[in-house]
Amino acid sequence: MRATCKQKMKKKASYARDLATYLNVSEAELTHARVGHDAKRLHGDVRDILTALATVGEVKAITRNEIAVHEHLGEYTNARFNDHAGLILNPRALDLRFFFSHWASIFALTEETARGIRHSIQFFDLHGDSLHKVYTTDNTHMDAWNTLIDTYLSPENPVLEITPAKSFTDAPVTTALAQQLEQQWRSMTDVHQFFKILQENNLSRQQAFKAVSDDLAYQVDNSALKTLLALAKEVQK
């Protein structure tokens, strides 16, 4: 895999996510295969690593899926973590929310690109998908960055335990469950309670949205997102 990966990465438009798809593996498995070449395995509590990132100054934080990319410059200061979730609380700067139940593996990469050397720390979930990536910038304190890597460097590269993702469902719920859900929804005092309600009832967001009355949630045309983003852009001006 490593030889094929190296050949493909010489192509200008090759991204790790695309290479993983090409090789029919997860991105975490691809990164795992690069350990000893341009990747290092890290270990330790993810909360400790995220907290330690406060020492390195400015970085670029990237979270993405097949549809969208969230990219932001900032510092990992003002961190708040518990066993299940965490915040990087810097309004109008680096402002992030984390849920840690699926975080599984961590790697540090040093890659040769057309623009020079690129350093990053990358986090992956139980399914081998990328959760979050942190890249250095020209303003990053590299001494602190290297110290962080050395502190959490794993002496080994254990096999990844990749688990299949649960299949998505938006099947209708029973009338009784819909009534219970609506009662719980209307009793919320904080929007963050919604996630717990979904877990308690073993529901997806889509199931919940379809089950409740229209004054709580209703479906709009897919073009609404484009309109919303355009309006947000105008407000920023």
PDB file of C-alpha atoms in Angstrom:
ATOM      1  CA  MET A   1       0.000   0.000   0.000  1.00  0.00           C
ATOM      2  CA  ARG A   2       2.817   2.399   0.882  1.00  0.00           C
ATOM      3  CA  ALA A   3       4.374   2.201  -2.613  1.00  0.00           C
ATOM      4  CA  THR A   4       1.032   2.794  -4.321  1.00  0.00           C
ATOM      5  CA  CYS A   5       0.286   5.656  -1.941  1.00  0.00           C
ATOM      6  CA  LYS A   6       3.633   7.314  -2.657  1.00  0.00           C
ATOM      7  CA  GLN A   7       3.092   7.084  -6.429  1.00  0.00           C
ATOM      8  CA  LYS A   8      -0.415   8.506  -6.252  1.00  0.00           C
ATOM      9  CA  MET A   9       0.573  11.355  -3.915  1.00  0.00           C
ATOM     10  CA  LYS A  10       3.001  12.668  -6.528  1.00  0.00           C
ATOM     11  CA  LYS A  11      -0.018  13.706  -8.563  1.00  0.00           C
ATOM     12  CA  LYS A  12      -0.920  17.342  -7.982  1.00  0.00           C
ATOM     13  CA  ALA A  13      -4.593  16.832  -7.063  1.00  0.00           C
ATOM     14  CA  SER A  14      -4.172  13.806  -4.790  1.00  0.00           C
ATOM     15  CA  TYR A  15      -5.662  14.117  -1.299  1.00  0.00           C
ATOM     16  CA  ALA A  16      -5.464  11.485   1.429  1.00  0.00           C
ATOM     17  CA  ARG A  17      -9.237  11.129   1.459  1.00  0.00           C
ATOM     18  CA  ASP A  18      -9.292  10.477  -2.300  1.00  0.00           C
ATOM     19  CA  LEU A  19      -6.336   8.092  -2.094  1.00  0.00           C
ATOM     20  CA  ALA A  20      -8.053   6.070   0.613  1.00  0.00           C
ATOM     21  CA  THR A  21     -11.140   5.743  -1.571  1.00  0.00           C
ATOM     22  CA  TYR A  22      -8.962   4.730  -4.534  1.00  0.00           C
ATOM     23  CA  LEU A  23      -7.262   2.030  -2.428  1.00  0.00           C
ATOM     24  CA  ASN A  24     -10.572   0.904  -0.886  1.00  0.00           C
ATOM     25  CA  VAL A  25      -9.387   1.547   2.664  1.00  0.00           C
ATOM     26  CA  SER A  26     -10.264   4.102   5.311  1.00  0.00           C
ATOM     27  CA  GLU A  27      -8.197   7.272   5.642  1.00  0.00           C
ATOM     28  CA  ALA A  28      -7.018   6.103   9.073  1.00  0.00           C
ATOM     29  CA  GLU A  29      -5.739   2.835   7.586  1.00  0.00           C
ATOM     30  CA  LEU A  30      -3.935   4.773   4.868  1.00  0.00           C
ATOM     31  CA  THR A  31      -2.304   7.010   7.479  1.00  0.00           C
ATOM     32  CA  HIS A  32      -1.453   3.975   9.608  1.00  0.00           C
ATOM     33  CA  ALA A  33       0.448   2.522   6.621  1.00  0.00           C
ATOM     34  CA  ARG A  34       2.472   5.741   6.348  1.00  0.00           C
ATOM     35  CA  VAL A  35       3.958   5.419   9.849  1.00  0.00           C
ATOM     36  CA  GLY A  36       7.713   5.166   9.471  1.00  0.00           C
ATOM     37  CA  HIS A  37       7.608   7.247   6.278  1.00  0.00           C
ATOM     38  CA  ASP A  38       5.904  10.604   6.834  1.00  0.00           C
ATOM     39  CA  ALA A  39       3.571   9.761   9.726  1.00  0.00           C
ATOM     40  CA  LYS A  40       3.985   9.071  13.443  1.00  0.00           C
ATOM     41  CA  ARG A  41       1.514   7.349  15.738  1.00  0.00           C
ATOM     42  CA  LEU A  42       0.484   9.315  18.810  1.00  0.00           C
ATOM     43  CA  HIS A  43      -1.109   7.996  21.970  1.00  0.00           C
ATOM     44  CA  GLY A  44      -2.621   9.453  25.109  1.00  0.00           C
ATOM     45  CA  ASP A  45      -5.886  11.083  26.065  1.00  0.00           C
ATOM     46  CA  VAL A  46      -7.218  13.201  23.218  1.00  0.00           C
ATOM     47  CA  ARG A  47      -8.238  15.872  25.741  1.00  0.00           C
ATOM     48  CA  ASP A  48      -4.636  16.206  26.887  1.00  0.00           C
ATOM     49  CA  ILE A  49      -3.423  16.612  23.312  1.00  0.00           C
ATOM     50  CA  LEU A  50      -6.075  19.204  22.485  1.00  0.00           C
ATOM     51  CA  THR A  51      -5.190  21.064  25.679  1.00  0.00           C
ATOM     52  CA  ALA A  52      -1.470  20.945  24.839  1.00  0.00           C
ATOM     53  CA  LEU A  53      -2.199  22.547  21.460  1.00  0.00           C
ATOM     54  CA  ALA A  54      -2.726  25.816  23.353  1.00  0.00           C
ATOM     55  CA  THR A  55       1.062  26.040  23.681  1.00  0.00           C
ATOM     56  CA  VAL A  56       1.757  26.091  19.924  1.00  0.00           C
ATOM     57  CA  GLY A  57      -0.014  29.341  19.057  1.00  0.00           C
ATOM     58  CA  GLU A  58      -1.785  29.821  15.748  1.00  0.00           C
ATOM     59  CA  VAL A  59      -2.823  26.760  13.748  1.00  0.00           C
ATOM     60  CA  LYS A  60      -5.329  25.915  11.037  1.00  0.00           C
ATOM     61  CA  ALA A  61      -8.200  23.672  12.178  1.00  0.00           C
ATOM     62  CA  ILE A  62     -10.028  21.636   9.537  1.00  0.00           C
ATOM     63  CA  THR A  63     -13.114  19.452   9.883  1.00  0.00           C
ATOM     64  CA  ARG A  64     -14.721  18.032   6.754  1.00  0.00           C
ATOM     65  CA  ASN A  65     -16.945  15.417   5.213  1.00  0.00           C
ATOM     66  CA  GLU A  66     -17.936  14.637   1.625  1.00  0.00           C
ATOM     67  CA  ILE A  67     -20.210  17.673   1.464  1.00  0.00           C
ATOM     68  CA  ALA A  68     -18.540  20.496   3.348  1.00  0.00           C
ATOM     69  CA  VAL A  69     -15.258  21.768   4.790  1.00  0.00           C
ATOM     70  CA  HIS A  70     -14.923  23.889   7.945  1.00  0.00           C
ATOM     71  CA  GLU A  71     -11.550  25.638   8.060  1.00  0.00           C
ATOM     72  CA  HIS A  72     -10.435  28.202  10.601  1.00  0.00           C
ATOM     73  CA  LEU A  73      -7.255  29.874  11.855  1.00  0.00           C
ATOM     74  CA  GLY A  74      -6.857  30.353  15.586  1.00  0.00           C
ATOM     75  CA  GLU A  75      -5.468  29.091  18.875  1.00  0.00           C
ATOM     76  CA  TYR A  76      -6.635  26.165  21.012  1.00  0.00           C
ATOM     77  CA  THR A  77      -7.039  28.330  24.088  1.00  0.00           C
ATOM     78  CA  ASN A  78      -9.969  28.473  26.532  1.00  0.00           C
ATOM     79  CA  ALA A  79     -10.534  24.712  26.417  1.00  0.00           C
ATOM     80  CA  ARG A  80     -13.281  23.093  28.482  1.00  0.00           C
ATOM     81  CA  PHE A  81     -13.469  19.280  28.576  1.00  0.00           C
ATOM     82  CA  ASN A  82     -15.347  16.541  30.409  1.00  0.00           C
ATOM     83  CA  ASP A  83     -15.544  12.774  29.860  1.00  0.00           C
ATOM     84  CA  HIS A  84     -17.921  13.030  26.926  1.00  0.00           C
ATOM     85  CA  ALA A  85     -17.523  16.412  25.258  1.00  0.00           C
ATOM     86  CA  GLY A  86     -15.439  19.539  25.019  1.00  0.00           C
ATOM     87  CA  LEU A  87     -15.255  23.133  23.873  1.00  0.00           C
ATOM     88  CA  ILE A  88     -12.626  25.434  22.441  1.00  0.00           C
ATOM     89  CA  LEU A  89     -14.370  28.658  23.311  1.00  0.00           C
ATOM     90  CA  ASN A  90     -13.097  31.637  21.340  1.00  0.00           C
ATOM     91  CA  PRO A  91     -16.088  33.443  19.789  1.00  0.00           C
ATOM     92  CA  ARG A  92     -15.348  34.940  16.364  1.00  0.00           C
ATOM     93  CA  ALA A  93     -12.077  32.992  16.365  1.00  0.00           C
ATOM     94  CA  LEU A  94     -11.455  29.280  16.951  1.00  0.00           C
ATOM     95  CA  ASP A  95     -14.782  28.127  18.377  1.00  0.00           C
ATOM     96  CA  LEU A  96     -15.205  24.334  18.368  1.00  0.00           C
ATOM     97  CA  ARG A  97     -17.402  21.616  19.892  1.00  0.00           C
ATOM     98  CA  PHE A  98     -16.213  18.031  20.391  1.00  0.00           C
ATOM     99  CA  PHE A  99     -17.939  14.747  21.266  1.00  0.00           C
ATOM    100  CA  PHE A 100     -15.352  12.114  22.170  1.00  0.00           C
ATOM    101  CA  SER A 101     -17.222   8.799  22.111  1.00  0.00           C
ATOM    102  CA  HIS A 102     -15.988   7.887  18.617  1.00  0.00           C
ATOM    103  CA  TRP A 103     -12.429   9.299  18.717  1.00  0.00           C
ATOM    104  CA  ALA A 104     -10.069   6.362  18.220  1.00  0.00           C
ATOM    105  CA  SER A 105      -6.621   7.086  16.728  1.00  0.00           C
ATOM    106  CA  ILE A 106      -4.197  10.003  16.376  1.00  0.00           C
ATOM    107  CA  PHE A 107      -1.286  10.597  14.007  1.00  0.00           C
ATOM    108  CA  ALA A 108       1.248  13.351  13.372  1.00  0.00           C
ATOM    109  CA  LEU A 109       2.253  13.896   9.744  1.00  0.00           C
ATOM    110  CA  THR A 110       5.111  15.717   8.042  1.00  0.00           C
ATOM    111  CA  GLU A 111       4.330  15.831   4.324  1.00  0.00           C
ATOM    112  CA  GLU A 112       6.218  17.120   1.314  1.00  0.00           C
ATOM    113  CA  THR A 113       3.926  19.219  -0.873  1.00  0.00           C
ATOM    114  CA  ALA A 114       4.314  21.532  -3.850  1.00  0.00           C
ATOM    115  CA  ARG A 115       4.189  24.421  -1.354  1.00  0.00           C
ATOM    116  CA  GLY A 116       6.781  22.971   0.997  1.00  0.00           C
ATOM    117  CA  ILE A 117       6.709  20.888   4.169  1.00  0.00           C
ATOM    118  CA  ARG A 118       3.301  20.588   5.841  1.00  0.00           C
ATOM    119  CA  HIS A 119       2.912  19.510   9.485  1.00  0.00           C
ATOM    120  CA  SER A 120      -0.334  18.263  10.990  1.00  0.00           C
ATOM    121  CA  ILE A 121      -1.973  16.268  13.766  1.00  0.00           C
ATOM    122  CA  GLN A 122      -4.916  14.203  12.561  1.00  0.00           C
ATOM    123  CA  PHE A 123      -7.669  12.519  14.565  1.00  0.00           C
ATOM    124  CA  PHE A 124      -9.764   9.580  13.301  1.00  0.00           C
ATOM    125  CA  ASP A 125     -12.884   7.812  14.509  1.00  0.00           C
ATOM    126  CA  LEU A 126     -13.729   4.145  15.089  1.00  0.00           C
ATOM    127  CA  HIS A 127     -14.689   3.776  11.434  1.00  0.00           C
ATOM    128  CA  GLY A 128     -11.377   5.132  10.157  1.00  0.00           C
ATOM    129  CA  ASP A 129     -12.844   8.438   9.006  1.00  0.00           C
ATOM    130  CA  SER A 130     -11.149  11.766   9.662  1.00  0.00           C
ATOM    131  CA  LEU A 131     -12.683  13.676  12.558  1.00  0.00           C
ATOM    132  CA  HIS A 132     -10.415  16.681  12.858  1.00  0.00           C
ATOM    133  CA  LYS A 133      -7.071  17.904  11.498  1.00  0.00           C
ATOM    134  CA  VAL A 134      -4.751  20.568  12.886  1.00  0.00           C
ATOM    135  CA  TYR A 135      -2.130  22.134  10.597  1.00  0.00           C
ATOM    136  CA  THR A 136       0.753  24.425  11.455  1.00  0.00           C
ATOM    137  CA  THR A 137       1.004  27.900   9.932  1.00  0.00           C
ATOM    138  CA  ASP A 138       3.869  30.362   9.520  1.00  0.00           C
ATOM    139  CA  ASN A 139       2.926  31.694  12.967  1.00  0.00           C
ATOM    140  CA  THR A 140       2.962  28.362  14.800  1.00  0.00           C
ATOM    141  CA  HIS A 141       5.563  27.924  17.557  1.00  0.00           C
ATOM    142  CA  MET A 142       7.376  24.933  16.051  1.00  0.00           C
ATOM    143  CA  ASP A 143       9.494  24.224  19.133  1.00  0.00           C
ATOM    144  CA  ALA A 144       6.316  23.769  21.161  1.00  0.00           C
ATOM    145  CA  TRP A 145       4.753  21.759  18.319  1.00  0.00           C
ATOM    146  CA  ASN A 146       7.706  19.359  18.210  1.00  0.00           C
ATOM    147  CA  THR A 147       7.680  19.041  21.991  1.00  0.00           C
ATOM    148  CA  LEU A 148       4.006  18.091  21.849  1.00  0.00           C
ATOM    149  CA  ILE A 149       4.709  15.418  19.221  1.00  0.00           C
ATOM    150  CA  ASP A 150       7.605  14.006  21.245  1.00  0.00           C
ATOM    151  CA  THR A 151       5.510  13.956  24.421  1.00  0.00           C
ATOM    152  CA  TYR A 152       2.708  11.898  22.898  1.00  0.00           C
ATOM    153  CA  LEU A 153       4.742   9.829  20.431  1.00  0.00           C
ATOM    154  CA  SER A 154       3.797   6.160  20.559  1.00  0.00           C
ATOM    155  CA  PRO A 155       6.709   3.685  20.589  1.00  0.00           C
ATOM    156  CA  GLU A 156       4.557   1.265  18.610  1.00  0.00           C
ATOM    157  CA  ASN A 157       1.998   1.383  15.810  1.00  0.00           C
ATOM    158  CA  PRO A 158      -0.716  -1.043  16.944  1.00  0.00           C
ATOM    159  CA  VAL A 159      -3.206  -2.453  14.467  1.00  0.00           C
ATOM    160  CA  LEU A 160      -6.291  -0.311  13.963  1.00  0.00           C
ATOM    161  CA  GLU A 161      -9.605  -1.828  14.998  1.00  0.00           C
ATOM    162  CA  ILE A 162     -11.957  -0.481  12.328  1.00  0.00           C
ATOM    163  CA  THR A 163     -15.677  -0.953  12.986  1.00  0.00           C
ATOM    164  CA  PRO A 164     -18.374  -0.516  10.306  1.00  0.00           C
ATOM    165  CA  ALA A 165     -20.517   2.593  10.609  1.00  0.00           C
ATOM    166  CA  LYS A 166     -24.148   2.066  11.542  1.00  0.00           C
ATOM    167  CA  SER A 167     -26.504   2.286   8.621  1.00  0.00           C
ATOM    168  CA  PHE A 168     -28.542   5.481   8.504  1.00  0.00           C
ATOM    169  CA  THR A 169     -32.272   5.271   9.120  1.00  0.00           C
ATOM    170  CA  ASP A 170     -35.094   7.774   8.861  1.00  0.00           C
ATOM    171  CA  ALA A 171     -37.891   5.237   9.310  1.00  0.00           C
ATOM    172  CA  PRO A 172     -41.104   6.657  10.832  1.00  0.00           C
ATOM    173  CA  VAL A 173     -41.442   6.309  14.601  1.00  0.00           C
ATOM    174  CA  THR A 174     -44.479   5.054  16.484  1.00  0.00           C
ATOM    175  CA  THR A 175     -47.196   7.462  17.553  1.00  0.00           C
ATOM    176  CA  ALA A 176     -46.398   6.867  21.221  1.00  0.00           C
ATOM    177  CA  LEU A 177     -42.706   7.596  20.707  1.00  0.00           C
ATOM    178  CA  ALA A 178     -43.504  10.699  18.660  1.00  0.00           C
ATOM    179  CA  GLN A 179     -45.677  12.027  21.488  1.00  0.00           C
ATOM    180  CA  GLN A 180     -42.970  11.299  24.060  1.00  0.00           C
ATOM    181  CA  LEU A 181     -40.342  12.958  21.883  1.00  0.00           C
ATOM    182  CA  GLU A 182     -42.441  16.071  21.409  1.00  0.00           C
ATOM    183  CA  GLN A 183     -43.055  16.364  25.144  1.00  0.00           C
ATOM    184  CA  GLN A 184     -39.325  16.065  25.848  1.00  0.00           C
ATOM    185  CA  TRP A 185     -38.512  18.584  23.118  1.00  0.00           C
ATOM    186  CA  ARG A 186     -40.917  21.186  24.507  1.00  0.00           C
ATOM    187  CA  SER A 187     -39.504  20.635  27.998  1.00  0.00           C
ATOM    188  CA  MET A 188     -35.939  21.468  26.945  1.00  0.00           C
ATOM    189  CA  THR A 189     -34.314  24.414  28.695  1.00  0.00           C
ATOM    190  CA  ASP A 190     -31.083  24.268  26.656  1.00  0.00           C
ATOM    191  CA  VAL A 191     -30.531  23.283  23.016  1.00  0.00           C
ATOM    192  CA  HIS A 192     -27.654  21.015  24.089  1.00  0.00           C
ATOM    193  CA  GLN A 193     -30.209  18.717  25.757  1.00  0.00           C
ATOM    194  CA  PHE A 194     -31.447  17.664  22.319  1.00  0.00           C
ATOM    195  CA  PHE A 195     -28.547  15.270  21.718  1.00  0.00           C
ATOM    196  CA  LYS A 196     -29.302  13.396  24.948  1.00  0.00           C
ATOM    197  CA  ILE A 197     -32.964  13.098  23.954  1.00  0.00           C
ATOM    198  CA  LEU A 198     -31.957  11.502  20.659  1.00  0.00           C
ATOM    199  CA  GLN A 199     -29.724   9.023  22.480  1.00  0.00           C
ATOM    200  CA  GLU A 200     -32.375   8.118  25.042  1.00  0.00           C
ATOM    201  CA  ASN A 201     -34.886   7.371  22.287  1.00  0.00           C
ATOM    202  CA  ASN A 202     -32.366   5.795  19.871  1.00  0.00           C
ATOM    203  CA  LEU A 203     -33.382   8.195  17.097  1.00  0.00           C
ATOM    204  CA  SER A 204     -31.573   9.972  14.300  1.00  0.00           C
ATOM    205  CA  ARG A 205     -32.061  13.711  13.917  1.00  0.00           C
ATOM    206  CA  GLN A 206     -34.048  13.141  10.736  1.00  0.00           C
ATOM    207  CA  GLN A 207     -36.430  10.777  12.506  1.00  0.00           C
ATOM    208  CA  ALA A 208     -36.967  13.313  15.270  1.00  0.00           C
ATOM    209  CA  PHE A 209     -37.535  16.200  12.866  1.00  0.00           C
ATOM    210  CA  LYS A 210     -40.165  14.241  10.943  1.00  0.00           C
ATOM    211  CA  ALA A 211     -41.944  13.023  14.078  1.00  0.00           C
ATOM    212  CA  VAL A 212     -42.724  16.343  15.781  1.00  0.00           C
ATOM    213  CA  SER A 213     -45.208  19.100  14.960  1.00  0.00           C
ATOM    214  CA  ASP A 214     -44.375  21.682  12.305  1.00  0.00           C
ATOM    215  CA  ASP A 215     -43.909  24.447  14.857  1.00  0.00           C
ATOM    216  CA  LEU A 216     -40.863  22.540  16.125  1.00  0.00           C
ATOM    217  CA  ALA A 217     -39.397  21.303  12.833  1.00  0.00           C
ATOM    218  CA  TYR A 218     -40.388  20.985   9.192  1.00  0.00           C
ATOM    219  CA  GLN A 219     -38.611  20.155   5.955  1.00  0.00           C
ATOM    220  CA  VAL A 220     -37.550  22.905   3.561  1.00  0.00           C
ATOM    221  CA  ASP A 221     -36.231  22.769   0.017  1.00  0.00           C
ATOM    222  CA  ASN A 222     -32.584  21.768  -0.352  1.00  0.00           C
ATOM    223  CA  SER A 223     -31.864  25.149  -1.934  1.00  0.00           C
ATOM    224  CA  ALA A 224     -32.549  26.783   1.451  1.00  0.00           C
ATOM    225  CA  LEU A 225     -28.994  26.083   2.605  1.00  0.00           C
ATOM    226  CA  LYS A 226     -27.523  27.997  -0.322  1.00  0.00           C
ATOM    227  CA  THR A 227     -29.879  30.893   0.392  1.00  0.00           C
ATOM    228  CA  LEU A 228     -28.990  30.865   4.099  1.00  0.00           C
ATOM    229  CA  LEU A 229     -25.248  30.932   3.424  1.00  0.00           C
ATOM    230  CA  ALA A 230     -25.671  33.764   0.912  1.00  0.00           C
ATOM    231  CA  LEU A 231     -27.639  35.794   3.475  1.00  0.00           C
ATOM    232  CA  ALA A 232     -24.994  35.131   6.144  1.00  0.00           C
ATOM    233  CA  LYS A 233     -22.322  36.349   3.753  1.00  0.00           C
ATOM    234  CA  GLU A 234     -24.256  39.564   3.133  1.00  0.00           C
ATOM    235  CA  VAL A 235     -24.678  40.157   6.871  1.00  0.00           C
ATOM    236  CA  GLN A 236     -20.904  39.826   7.384  1.00  0.00           C
ATOM    237  CA  LYS A 237     -20.319  42.574   4.836  1.00  0.00           C
TER     238      LYS A 237
END
